[in-house]
XYZ file of N, CA, C and O in Angstrom:
840
model
N 29.380 -114.755 -4.986
C 29.582 -116.382 -5.105
C 28.079 -116.960 -4.303
O 27.845 -117.487 -5.229
N 28.088 -116.369 -3.443
C 26.712 -116.672 -2.825
C 24.955 -116.015 -3.228
O 25.478 -115.062 -2.937
N 24.318 -116.833 -3.259
C 22.892 -116.307 -3.710
C 22.031 -117.544 -3.499
O 21.779 -118.245 -3.983
N 20.878 -116.271 -3.105
C 19.732 -117.420 -2.971
C 18.516 -117.415 -3.579
O 18.937 -116.430 -4.453
N 18.170 -118.676 -4.323
C 17.130 -118.831 -5.717
C 15.739 -118.782 -4.067
O 15.617 -120.065 -3.637
N 15.343 -117.844 -4.134
C 13.947 -118.184 -3.385
C 14.188 -118.051 -1.839
O 15.897 -117.650 -1.703
N 13.790 -118.543 -1.045
C 14.395 -118.744 0.988
C 15.521 -119.372 0.992
O 15.172 -119.521 2.639
N 14.550 -120.922 0.343
C 15.218 -122.235 1.163
C 16.634 -122.229 0.116
O 16.013 -123.933 0.620
N 16.929 -121.831 -1.235
C 17.615 -122.245 -1.637
C 19.503 -121.661 -2.028
O 19.180 -120.746 -2.401
N 20.201 -122.318 -1.605
C 21.502 -121.819 -1.645
C 22.242 -122.156 -3.249
O 22.842 -123.267 -3.435
N 22.831 -120.849 -3.973
C 23.100 -120.772 -5.247
C 24.568 -120.577 -5.633
O 24.661 -119.214 -3.984
N 25.801 -121.085 -5.242
C 26.625 -121.005 -5.041
C 27.599 -120.937 -6.308
O 27.814 -122.069 -7.154
N 28.367 -119.837 -7.452
C 28.821 -119.812 -8.381
C 30.473 -119.781 -8.405
O 30.764 -119.180 -7.154
N 30.720 -120.897 -9.063
C 32.193 -121.257 -8.503
C 32.462 -120.960 -9.853
O 32.895 -121.265 -10.874
N 34.546 -120.702 -10.024
C 35.471 -120.966 -11.334
C 36.713 -121.162 -10.404
O 37.373 -120.657 -10.695
N 36.265 -122.291 -9.939
C 37.697 -122.851 -9.328
C 38.108 -122.690 -7.984
O 39.179 -123.577 -7.889
N 37.194 -122.123 -7.795
C 37.230 -121.781 -5.806
C 36.494 -122.869 -4.824
O 36.104 -124.472 -5.852
N 35.721 -123.030 -3.639
C 35.394 -124.154 -3.679
C 34.595 -123.292 -2.261
O 34.543 -122.293 -1.936
N 34.613 -124.009 -1.749
C 33.047 -123.762 -1.110
C 33.435 -124.886 0.123
O 32.988 -126.470 -0.264
N 33.016 -124.891 1.368
C 32.344 -126.046 2.905
C 31.496 -126.351 3.094
O 30.595 -124.536 2.883
N 30.539 -127.105 2.720
C 28.721 -127.756 3.048
C 28.407 -128.539 3.971
O 28.909 -129.464 4.004
N 27.091 -128.749 4.524
C 26.578 -129.498 5.513
C 26.855 -130.475 4.172
O 26.711 -130.545 3.397
N 27.243 -132.001 4.466
C 27.437 -132.703 4.179
C 25.745 -133.252 3.142
O 25.054 -134.064 4.202
N 25.708 -133.788 2.491
C 24.824 -134.530 1.796
C 23.142 -133.003 1.884
O 22.277 -133.383 1.074
N 24.413 -131.651 2.000
C 23.219 -130.680 1.509
C 23.178 -129.897 0.329
O 22.249 -129.791 -0.106
N 24.166 -131.075 -0.853
C 23.668 -130.639 -2.610
C 22.516 -130.588 -3.127
O 22.181 -132.113 -2.857
N 22.186 -130.203 -3.626
C 21.056 -131.160 -4.117
C 20.495 -130.635 -5.857
O 20.233 -131.317 -5.775
N 21.365 -130.245 -5.961
C 22.459 -129.740 -7.953
C 22.903 -129.466 -7.768
O 23.869 -128.679 -7.378
N 23.928 -129.430 -9.422
C 25.063 -128.861 -10.267
C 24.883 -128.941 -11.383
O 24.765 -129.649 -11.936
N 26.160 -127.719 -11.563
C 26.512 -127.466 -12.999
C 27.366 -127.390 -13.458
O 28.238 -126.991 -12.232
N 27.721 -127.930 -14.676
C 29.897 -127.730 -14.929
C 30.420 -129.081 -14.386
O 30.319 -130.284 -13.951
N 31.362 -128.616 -13.885
C 32.719 -129.822 -13.399
C 32.943 -129.892 -12.295
O 33.027 -128.383 -11.415
N 32.375 -130.369 -11.309
C 32.070 -130.433 -9.719
C 33.659 -131.338 -9.170
O 32.660 -132.855 -9.940
N 34.005 -131.274 -8.514
C 34.923 -131.754 -7.406
C 34.525 -132.217 -5.824
O 34.316 -131.148 -5.398
N 34.128 -133.230 -5.054
C 33.644 -133.067 -3.852
C 34.584 -134.067 -3.025
O 34.871 -135.369 -3.670
N 34.823 -134.169 -2.186
C 35.940 -134.232 -0.981
C 34.710 -134.379 0.820
O 34.815 -132.990 1.109
N 34.886 -135.406 1.457
C 34.403 -135.964 2.499
C 35.286 -134.765 3.481
O 36.784 -134.622 3.265
N 34.866 -134.117 4.283
C 35.899 -133.212 5.673
C 35.627 -134.666 7.123
O 34.926 -134.073 7.612
N 36.656 -134.239 7.675
C 36.267 -135.459 8.654
C 36.462 -134.413 10.196
O 37.000 -133.099 9.649
N 35.811 -134.024 11.018
C 35.653 -133.226 12.415
C 35.298 -131.695 11.780
O 36.381 -131.031 12.564
N 34.318 -131.834 10.529
C 34.286 -130.108 10.439
C 35.692 -129.551 9.725
O 35.909 -128.074 10.035
N 36.720 -130.097 9.059
C 37.107 -129.601 8.343
C 38.773 -129.050 9.328
O 39.323 -127.967 8.567
N 38.217 -129.929 10.426
C 39.912 -129.061 11.417
C 40.668 -130.079 11.307
O 40.783 -129.403 12.386
N 40.663 -131.141 10.678
C 41.854 -132.225 10.808
C 41.661 -132.779 12.192
O 41.046 -132.504 12.841
N 42.910 -133.260 12.462
C 42.730 -134.096 13.713
C 42.529 -133.480 15.115
O 42.100 -134.186 15.482
N 42.991 -132.172 15.038
C 42.930 -131.574 16.338
C 40.934 -131.310 16.575
O 40.207 -131.736 17.604
N 40.268 -131.548 15.381
C 39.076 -130.830 15.113
C 38.016 -132.055 15.712
O 36.766 -132.077 16.422
N 38.990 -133.046 14.629
C 38.102 -134.869 15.135
C 38.084 -134.706 16.551
O 36.881 -135.507 17.361
N 38.855 -134.689 17.505
C 39.378 -135.112 19.138
C 38.209 -133.934 19.919
O 37.400 -134.805 20.410
N 38.307 -132.981 19.322
C 37.870 -132.233 19.928
C 35.716 -132.486 19.546
O 35.220 -132.354 21.139
N 35.368 -132.432 18.933
C 34.281 -133.067 18.615
C 33.505 -134.246 18.894
O 33.139 -134.444 19.560
N 34.631 -135.308 18.645
C 34.325 -136.268 19.739
C 34.379 -136.477 21.474
O 33.364 -136.833 20.908
N 35.285 -135.694 21.883
C 34.515 -135.681 22.888
C 34.046 -134.783 23.755
O 33.234 -134.617 24.447
N 33.564 -133.339 22.939
C 31.962 -132.921 23.562
C 30.226 -133.524 22.565
O 29.735 -132.845 22.759
N 30.657 -134.224 21.713
C 29.767 -135.136 21.039
C 28.843 -134.210 19.877
O 27.454 -134.906 19.439
N 29.606 -132.898 19.539
C 29.279 -132.106 18.905
C 29.010 -133.101 16.976
O 30.299 -133.818 16.666
N 28.635 -133.415 16.185
C 28.424 -132.856 15.155
C 28.373 -132.950 13.914
O 26.735 -132.410 13.839
N 28.951 -132.668 13.492
C 29.030 -131.598 12.316
C 29.973 -132.327 11.249
O 31.208 -131.953 11.353
N 29.406 -132.565 9.895
C 30.115 -133.781 8.963
C 29.972 -132.202 7.447
O 29.087 -132.085 7.700
N 31.124 -131.853 7.140
C 31.895 -131.375 6.014
C 31.821 -132.017 4.271
O 32.178 -132.906 4.547
N 31.712 -131.523 3.504
C 31.502 -131.463 2.350
C 32.540 -130.784 2.021
O 31.902 -129.672 1.944
N 33.214 -130.269 1.447
C 34.358 -129.419 0.147
C 34.190 -130.025 -0.975
O 33.774 -131.154 -1.487
N 33.666 -128.684 -1.913
C 32.582 -128.818 -3.051
C 33.968 -127.837 -4.415
O 34.008 -126.992 -3.069
N 34.687 -127.985 -4.888
C 35.340 -127.190 -6.125
C 34.970 -127.114 -7.499
O 34.972 -128.558 -7.825
N 34.970 -126.437 -8.289
C 35.288 -126.559 -9.143
C 34.250 -125.338 -9.970
O 34.425 -124.418 -9.875
N 33.817 -125.376 -11.696
C 33.852 -124.590 -12.415
C 31.979 -124.791 -12.948
O 31.978 -126.011 -13.178
N 31.320 -123.524 -11.848
C 29.618 -123.844 -13.188
C 29.074 -123.756 -11.280
O 29.637 -122.724 -10.143
N 28.132 -124.357 -10.960
C 26.893 -123.529 -9.968
C 26.453 -124.100 -9.516
O 26.413 -125.698 -10.161
N 26.426 -125.067 -7.913
C 26.053 -126.245 -7.301
C 25.184 -125.347 -6.608
O 24.890 -124.825 -5.495
N 23.760 -125.645 -6.135
C 22.547 -125.675 -5.307
C 22.509 -126.154 -4.260
O 22.931 -127.605 -4.121
N 22.391 -125.768 -2.735
C 22.517 -126.301 -1.831
C 21.302 -126.063 -0.755
O 20.481 -125.023 -0.689
N 20.505 -126.963 -0.427
C 19.557 -127.078 0.364
C 19.026 -127.923 1.789
O 20.125 -129.232 1.099
N 18.710 -127.384 2.957
C 18.726 -129.118 3.942
C 17.166 -129.020 3.816
O 16.615 -127.828 4.943
N 16.622 -129.742 4.236
C 15.019 -130.293 4.975
C 14.373 -128.782 4.597
O 13.639 -128.468 5.977
N 14.025 -128.279 3.843
C 13.636 -126.753 3.617
C 13.820 -126.013 4.244
O 12.474 -125.174 4.822
N 14.838 -126.013 5.230
C 15.101 -124.339 5.754
C 15.626 -123.636 5.260
O 15.235 -123.060 3.966
N 14.614 -122.671 6.208
C 15.192 -121.010 5.462
C 16.198 -120.662 6.125
O 17.216 -121.178 6.791
N 17.224 -119.771 4.789
C 18.324 -119.844 4.190
C 18.536 -118.673 4.539
O 18.017 -117.670 3.960
N 19.552 -118.014 5.310
C 20.572 -116.896 5.841
C 22.126 -116.019 5.673
O 21.946 -117.175 5.541
N 21.944 -115.093 4.778
C 23.846 -115.363 4.257
C 24.011 -114.039 5.532
O 23.050 -112.962 5.598
N 25.126 -114.255 5.433
C 26.355 -113.454 6.530
C 27.503 -113.327 6.576
O 28.143 -114.439 5.255
N 27.351 -112.015 6.308
C 28.514 -111.341 5.667
C 29.719 -111.400 6.803
O 29.850 -110.453 7.157
N 31.665 -112.000 6.497
C 32.113 -111.866 7.581
C 33.423 -110.485 7.071
O 33.432 -110.740 5.783
N 33.614 -109.759 8.010
C 34.718 -108.714 7.558
C 35.720 -108.870 8.389
O 36.097 -107.804 9.077
N 36.562 -110.289 8.724
C 37.183 -110.531 9.514
C 36.846 -110.963 11.042
O 37.838 -111.124 11.493
N 35.051 -110.835 10.911
C 35.020 -110.873 12.345
C 34.467 -112.382 12.464
O 34.913 -113.203 11.740
N 34.513 -112.660 13.876
C 33.487 -114.437 14.045
C 31.855 -114.158 13.915
O 31.682 -113.984 14.671
N 31.282 -115.224 13.796
C 30.404 -116.247 13.613
C 30.213 -116.713 14.518
O 30.958 -118.197 14.469
N 29.218 -116.913 15.641
C 28.850 -118.429 16.454
C 27.437 -119.121 15.977
O 26.430 -118.719 16.361
N 27.653 -120.180 15.284
C 26.679 -120.773 15.092
C 26.135 -122.807 15.459
O 27.008 -123.601 15.798
N 25.319 -122.317 15.727
C 25.198 -124.278 16.035
C 25.210 -124.660 15.295
O 24.865 -124.894 13.996
N 25.963 -125.992 15.231
C 26.611 -126.407 13.960
C 24.816 -127.256 13.227
O 25.093 -127.002 11.866
N 24.434 -127.122 14.137
C 22.957 -127.789 12.769
C 22.000 -126.827 12.192
O 21.498 -126.972 10.720
N 22.740 -125.296 12.122
C 22.598 -124.372 11.146
C 22.820 -123.798 10.500
O 22.657 -122.777 9.588
N 24.898 -124.616 11.114
C 25.798 -123.935 9.470
C 25.545 -124.651 7.939
O 25.376 -126.357 8.470
N 24.981 -123.860 6.733
C 24.795 -124.677 5.939
C 25.569 -125.133 4.993
O 26.428 -125.743 4.472
N 27.043 -123.576 4.521
C 27.987 -123.695 3.727
C 28.881 -121.999 3.790
O 28.347 -121.346 5.057
N 29.969 -122.069 4.179
C 31.047 -121.081 4.132
C 31.646 -120.912 2.893
O 32.180 -121.875 2.482
N 32.106 -119.834 2.997
C 33.360 -120.076 1.832
C 34.594 -120.627 2.051
O 34.739 -120.888 3.106
N 35.285 -121.603 1.527
C 36.235 -121.992 1.117
C 37.549 -121.723 1.901
O 38.068 -122.024 2.888
N 37.419 -120.529 2.375
C 38.650 -119.830 2.579
C 38.712 -119.251 3.403
O 39.253 -118.790 4.595
N 36.918 -119.551 4.786
C 36.661 -119.297 6.221
C 37.530 -120.432 6.899
O 37.161 -121.597 6.631
N 37.553 -119.885 8.577
C 38.119 -121.103 9.111
C 37.212 -120.831 9.712
O 36.542 -120.364 10.622
N 36.694 -122.408 9.847
C 35.548 -123.341 11.485
C 36.832 -123.494 12.268
O 37.898 -124.305 12.448
N 35.679 -123.392 13.640
C 36.423 -123.665 14.781
C 35.423 -124.064 15.615
O 34.234 -124.360 15.546
N 35.716 -123.863 16.961
C 34.558 -124.093 18.037
C 35.146 -123.369 19.327
O 35.984 -123.025 18.967
N 33.961 -123.029 19.855
C 33.878 -122.262 21.363
C 33.133 -122.806 22.047
O 31.588 -122.858 22.153
N 33.731 -122.933 22.974
C 33.304 -123.389 24.941
C 31.891 -122.763 24.763
O 31.886 -121.194 24.748
N 31.004 -123.211 25.437
C 28.881 -122.033 25.778
C 28.843 -122.508 26.759
O 27.933 -121.731 27.131
N 29.456 -123.136 27.384
C 29.058 -123.619 28.915
C 27.019 -124.556 28.562
O 27.434 -125.066 27.984
N 26.991 -123.868 29.735
C 25.219 -124.784 29.658
C 24.522 -124.808 28.535
O 23.511 -125.793 28.916
N 24.681 -123.788 27.943
C 23.260 -123.818 27.357
C 23.976 -124.767 25.708
O 22.944 -125.568 25.396
N 24.883 -125.034 25.498
C 25.695 -126.501 24.374
C 24.702 -127.355 25.539
O 24.542 -128.839 24.951
N 24.894 -127.687 26.930
C 24.753 -128.765 27.195
C 23.496 -129.317 27.616
O 22.770 -130.390 27.064
N 22.598 -128.326 27.575
C 21.328 -128.701 27.833
C 20.866 -128.786 26.096
O 18.755 -129.418 26.275
N 21.359 -128.622 25.284
C 20.581 -128.836 24.022
C 21.086 -130.504 23.160
O 20.916 -130.778 22.158
N 22.005 -131.114 24.462
C 22.929 -132.328 24.071
C 24.324 -131.984 22.520
O 23.555 -132.527 21.641
N 24.229 -130.945 22.679
C 24.951 -130.857 21.155
C 26.622 -130.615 22.326
O 26.894 -130.291 21.158
N 26.653 -131.277 23.163
C 28.164 -130.740 23.976
C 28.486 -129.454 24.020
O 27.072 -128.645 24.747
N 29.346 -128.680 25.010
C 29.325 -127.581 25.011
C 30.431 -127.137 24.495
O 31.112 -125.656 24.946
N 30.585 -127.298 23.182
C 30.800 -125.708 21.930
C 29.655 -125.349 21.452
O 28.716 -126.246 20.678
N 30.382 -124.897 20.720
C 29.723 -123.931 18.801
C 30.237 -123.591 18.170
O 32.003 -123.605 18.837
N 30.211 -124.101 17.165
C 30.820 -123.607 15.799
C 31.067 -122.297 16.008
O 30.149 -121.609 15.734
N 32.393 -121.797 15.605
C 32.883 -120.847 14.742
C 33.329 -120.941 13.239
O 34.034 -121.837 13.429
N 32.631 -119.623 12.813
C 32.937 -119.526 11.734
C 34.136 -117.821 11.961
O 33.569 -117.068 12.043
N 35.244 -117.846 10.979
C 35.999 -116.855 11.417
C 36.772 -116.163 9.443
O 36.829 -117.328 8.836
N 36.781 -114.704 9.314
C 37.060 -114.787 8.429
C 37.154 -113.654 7.534
O 35.801 -112.740 7.806
N 37.219 -113.732 5.593
C 36.489 -112.811 4.834
C 35.965 -113.941 4.257
O 36.472 -114.364 3.425
N 34.853 -113.015 3.893
C 33.533 -113.816 2.637
C 31.777 -114.312 3.327
O 31.550 -112.952 4.287
N 31.778 -115.397 3.077
C 30.081 -115.539 3.425
C 30.167 -117.072 3.621
O 30.364 -117.579 3.426
N 28.966 -116.831 4.573
C 28.330 -118.291 5.201
C 26.860 -117.855 4.710
O 26.592 -117.368 5.431
N 26.111 -119.769 5.281
C 24.555 -119.868 4.679
C 24.545 -120.469 5.993
O 24.532 -121.531 6.618
N 23.311 -119.816 6.370
C 23.243 -120.021 8.114
C 21.373 -120.516 8.016
O 20.950 -119.862 6.867
N 21.121 -121.681 8.455
C 19.931 -122.118 8.733
C 19.130 -121.930 9.561
O 19.080 -121.845 10.815
N 17.310 -121.674 9.636
C 16.427 -121.536 10.462
C 15.463 -122.280 9.831
O 15.334 -122.207 9.243
N 14.303 -122.635 11.605
C 13.285 -123.441 11.118
C 12.234 -122.018 11.088
O 11.494 -121.718 11.920
N 11.915 -121.472 10.192
C 11.038 -120.593 9.056
C 11.376 -119.701 9.480
O 13.521 -119.831 9.935
N 11.331 -118.616 8.486
C 12.306 -116.655 8.700
C 12.920 -116.232 9.806
O 12.141 -116.173 10.947
N 14.079 -117.109 9.988
C 15.121 -115.856 10.987
C 14.504 -114.509 11.398
O 14.353 -113.805 10.496
N 14.838 -114.343 12.506
C 14.434 -112.509 13.400
C 16.456 -112.331 13.386
O 16.804 -112.926 14.015
N 17.006 -111.030 12.961
C 17.803 -110.364 13.040
C 17.918 -109.968 13.688
O 17.270 -108.498 13.819
N 18.617 -109.649 15.529
C 17.802 -108.851 16.746
C 19.235 -108.205 17.039
O 20.507 -108.790 17.056
N 18.797 -106.962 17.203
C 20.307 -105.179 17.340
C 20.632 -105.704 18.662
O 19.559 -105.394 19.862
N 22.422 -105.677 19.317
C 22.182 -105.748 20.736
C 23.082 -104.108 20.535
O 23.917 -104.521 20.150
N 23.042 -103.730 21.797
C 23.281 -102.258 21.841
C 23.624 -102.636 23.573
O 22.944 -102.979 24.767
N 24.708 -101.477 24.016
C 24.723 -101.670 25.083
C 23.951 -100.719 26.300
O 23.900 -101.498 27.722
N 22.838 -100.132 25.159
C 21.216 -99.761 26.601
C 20.487 -100.784 26.174
O 19.593 -101.236 26.845
N 20.718 -101.619 25.009
C 19.353 -102.775 25.335
C 19.611 -103.887 25.312
O 20.633 -104.851 23.704
N 20.226 -104.497 26.699
C 20.467 -106.485 26.184
C 19.596 -106.826 25.906
O 18.635 -106.976 25.690
N 19.561 -108.066 25.444
C 18.887 -109.232 24.743
C 18.345 -110.415 25.621
O 20.335 -111.012 25.645
N 17.711 -110.977 25.689
C 17.377 -112.114 26.308
C 16.717 -113.219 25.592
O 15.939 -112.988 24.656
N 17.225 -114.708 24.952
C 17.124 -114.996 23.825
C 16.001 -116.362 24.807
O 17.095 -117.352 25.587
N 15.221 -117.351 24.641
C 15.255 -119.083 24.919
C 16.394 -119.577 23.898
O 16.558 -119.303 22.950
N 16.970 -120.579 25.293
C 17.782 -121.369 24.501
C 17.550 -121.985 23.011
O 18.475 -122.342 21.640
N 16.392 -122.473 22.941
C 15.590 -123.327 21.765
C 15.192 -122.422 20.225
O 15.614 -123.004 19.433
N 15.521 -121.011 20.193
C 14.735 -120.453 19.490
C 16.717 -119.468 18.931
O 16.624 -119.415 17.812
N 17.275 -119.846 19.672
C 18.755 -119.032 19.642
C 19.552 -119.894 17.656
O 19.412 -121.407 17.584
N 20.403 -119.189 17.022
C 20.477 -119.879 15.807
C 21.817 -119.345 16.589
O 22.785 -120.596 15.550
N 22.095 -118.253 16.233
C 23.864 -117.345 15.990
C 24.291 -116.574 15.936
O 22.784 -115.476 16.867
N 25.309 -115.702 16.343
C 25.431 -114.802 16.866
C 26.291 -114.518 16.266
O 27.547 -114.994 16.361
N 26.819 -112.504 16.189
C 28.537 -112.069 15.703
C 28.815 -110.801 16.455
O 27.391 -109.820 16.797
N 29.696 -110.315 16.465
C 29.932 -108.910 16.863
C 30.886 -109.505 18.080
O 30.603 -110.416 19.426
N 30.730 -107.842 19.181
C 31.124 -107.961 20.526
C 30.561 -107.885 21.360
O 29.723 -107.116 22.078
N 29.779 -109.257 21.500
C 28.848 -109.973 22.641
C 29.472 -110.538 23.826
O 30.215 -111.330 23.331
N 28.936 -110.359 24.755
C 29.020 -111.230 25.353
C 27.747 -112.062 26.755
O 27.021 -111.429 26.388
N 27.743 -113.460 26.794
C 26.543 -113.722 27.011
C 26.623 -114.619 27.747
O 27.709 -115.311 28.819
N 26.160 -114.414 28.616
C 25.419 -115.032 30.300
C 24.069 -115.729 30.246
O 23.348 -115.901 28.821
N 23.627 -116.497 31.187
C 22.532 -117.276 31.427
C 22.132 -117.105 32.710
O 22.467 -116.805 33.802
N 20.952 -116.734 32.747
C 19.768 -117.239 33.663
C 18.275 -118.170 34.262
O 18.469 -118.603 33.355
N 19.329 -118.532 35.251
C 18.123 -119.699 35.413
C 16.989 -119.637 36.533
O 17.110 -118.941 37.216
N 16.330 -120.626 36.178
C 15.786 -120.395 37.245
C 13.571 -120.009 36.553
O 12.905 -119.505 37.063
N 13.852 -118.722 35.362
C 12.473 -118.854 35.470
C 13.054 -118.590 33.693
O 14.315 -118.534 33.140
N 11.886 -119.581 33.293
C 11.776 -119.567 31.555
C 10.647 -119.138 30.594
O 9.804 -118.188 31.804
N 10.777 -118.644 29.316
C 9.822 -118.161 28.817
C 8.416 -118.603 29.064
O 6.925 -118.103 29.262
N 8.300 -120.037 29.142
C 7.033 -120.855 29.200
C 6.304 -120.543 30.741
O 5.236 -120.276 30.818
N 7.077 -120.624 32.191
C 6.693 -120.379 33.110
C 6.342 -119.535 33.165
O 5.344 -118.835 34.403
N 7.164 -118.924 33.046
C 5.774 -116.459 33.153
C 5.135 -116.730 32.581
O 3.951 -116.136 32.748
N 4.361 -117.345 31.571
C 3.286 -117.801 30.695
C 2.522 -119.191 31.388
O 1.174 -119.106 31.639
N 3.056 -119.385 32.332
C 1.991 -120.179 33.516
C 1.782 -121.889 32.644
O 1.626 -122.626 33.082
N 3.531 -122.052 31.940
C 3.090 -123.152 31.308
C 4.424 -123.871 31.796
O 5.435 -123.528 32.177
N 5.031 -125.383 32.039
C 5.710 -126.363 32.384
C 6.226 -125.948 31.433
O 5.637 -126.468 29.671
N 7.223 -127.368 32.216
C 8.137 -127.934 30.825
C 9.191 -127.148 29.629
O 9.443 -127.507 28.825
N 9.599 -125.558 30.013
C 10.304 -125.474 29.137
C 11.338 -125.118 29.447
O 11.617 -125.816 30.669
N 12.855 -124.783 29.222
C 13.843 -124.242 28.972
C 13.817 -124.138 30.757
O 13.792 -122.417 31.191
N 14.829 -124.047 31.833
C 15.227 -123.381 32.892
C 16.304 -122.716 32.866
O 16.791 -121.862 33.593
N 16.590 -121.870 32.295
C 17.129 -120.728 32.158
C 17.188 -120.268 31.206
O 17.093 -120.678 29.151
N 17.526 -118.751 30.919
C 17.451 -118.039 29.368
C 18.818 -117.154 29.230
O 19.877 -117.712 29.716
N 19.367 -117.134 27.620
C 21.175 -116.913 27.317
C 20.475 -115.028 27.377
O 19.747 -114.241 26.802
N 21.517 -114.505 27.998
C 21.445 -113.221 27.940
C 22.690 -112.648 27.234
O 23.782 -113.055 27.050
N 22.113 -111.310 26.298
C 23.270 -110.995 25.494
C 23.740 -109.926 25.792
O 22.435 -108.857 25.814
N 25.235 -108.893 25.750
C 25.225 -107.810 25.896
C 26.334 -107.611 25.538
O 27.415 -107.891 24.804
N 26.004 -106.262 25.643
C 27.313 -105.714 24.727
C 27.062 -105.008 22.925
O 25.628 -104.274 22.925
N 27.206 -105.266 21.358
C 27.225 -104.938 20.212
C 27.720 -105.445 19.445
O 28.592 -106.460 19.111
N 26.644 -106.183 18.864
C 26.523 -106.950 17.282
C 25.009 -107.658 17.486
O 23.572 -107.267 17.826
N 24.550 -108.545 16.658
C 23.640 -109.036 15.867
C 22.955 -110.612 16.779
O 24.523 -111.489 16.442
N 22.376 -110.694 16.878
C 21.483 -112.156 17.407
C 20.507 -112.943 16.701
O 19.732 -112.060 16.095
N 20.816 -113.988 15.737
C 20.051 -114.279 14.774
C 19.001 -115.823 15.794
O 19.357 -116.386 16.520
N 17.628 -115.238 15.459
C 16.553 -116.506 16.148
C 15.633 -116.945 15.265
O 15.228 -116.446 14.411
N 15.255 -118.233 15.810
C 13.993 -118.833 14.713
C 12.599 -119.203 15.243
O 12.714 -119.320 16.753
N 12.008 -119.024 14.740
C 10.897 -118.532 15.224
C 9.717 -120.246 15.961
O 9.199 -120.414 16.500
N 10.732 -121.329 15.603
C 10.566 -122.437 15.976
C 11.511 -123.379 16.867
O 12.745 -123.357 16.249
N 10.665 -123.590 18.171
C 12.306 -124.320 18.711
C 13.121 -124.849 18.405
O 11.863 -126.063 18.411
N 14.047 -125.297 18.891
C 14.624 -126.519 18.883
C 14.390 -128.006 19.600
O 13.716 -127.309 20.794
N 13.519 -129.352 19.778
C 13.901 -129.972 20.952
C 15.496 -129.876 21.381
O 16.453 -129.721 20.901
N 15.012 -129.054 22.748
C 16.060 -129.531 23.756
C 16.201 -130.369 24.606
O 15.012 -131.530 25.022
N 17.133 -131.303 25.789
C 16.943 -132.396 26.662
C 17.856 -131.285 27.974
O 18.100 -130.308 27.847
N 17.278 -132.366 28.872
C 18.206 -131.554 30.170
C 17.700 -130.249 30.799
O 18.479 -129.433 30.776
N 16.497 -129.666 30.164
C 15.672 -128.182 30.608
C 16.165 -128.020 32.068
O 15.545 -127.101 31.987
N 15.518 -128.631 33.018
C 16.416 -128.499 33.986
C 18.001 -128.698 34.729
O 17.759 -128.800 35.598
N 18.434 -128.029 33.951
C 20.268 -128.057 34.006
C 20.232 -126.533 35.570
O 19.038 -125.687 35.408
């Protein structure tokens, strides 16, 4: 259903089924398509309230029909993630599209979300199907195992999946280690077994001295 054309355009072939995508990300389509805006990330009233309280903005649209739809957003690199009943945690600004049958929700992330001005919640995608996530530059997928925990700069974090625990280490940053100021005042540490997606270009963050 999902396929990449190049690294920056997602093509979705539909035969009467639906896909949820970031509002305004459709760049072309053929066949017969119907578009519907979904408020609150497609989660109904509860989702709308949650996102209003946390300040996280994620407006989705539902596309349904027969034919092919193409999606892209600001020439971002696109990665396809296959979910087999597991859960994907992704920054709302990095989520491009999901299978219509996948469930979207929110998950409390604590201090990391506050540092980025995205509220205290990260978007979750759960079920069986495919999701397309975006990154500023080609994403790197890093494996975390019990023997090899992973520490990530919060500005480079895109998403993670698997049986992972995350914690926050404050007081030391990648930039201060290199003698440069102005970096985030903490790092994200992942332990367990799973995958973490990071991008080579850091997003702008605020409140870096949390």
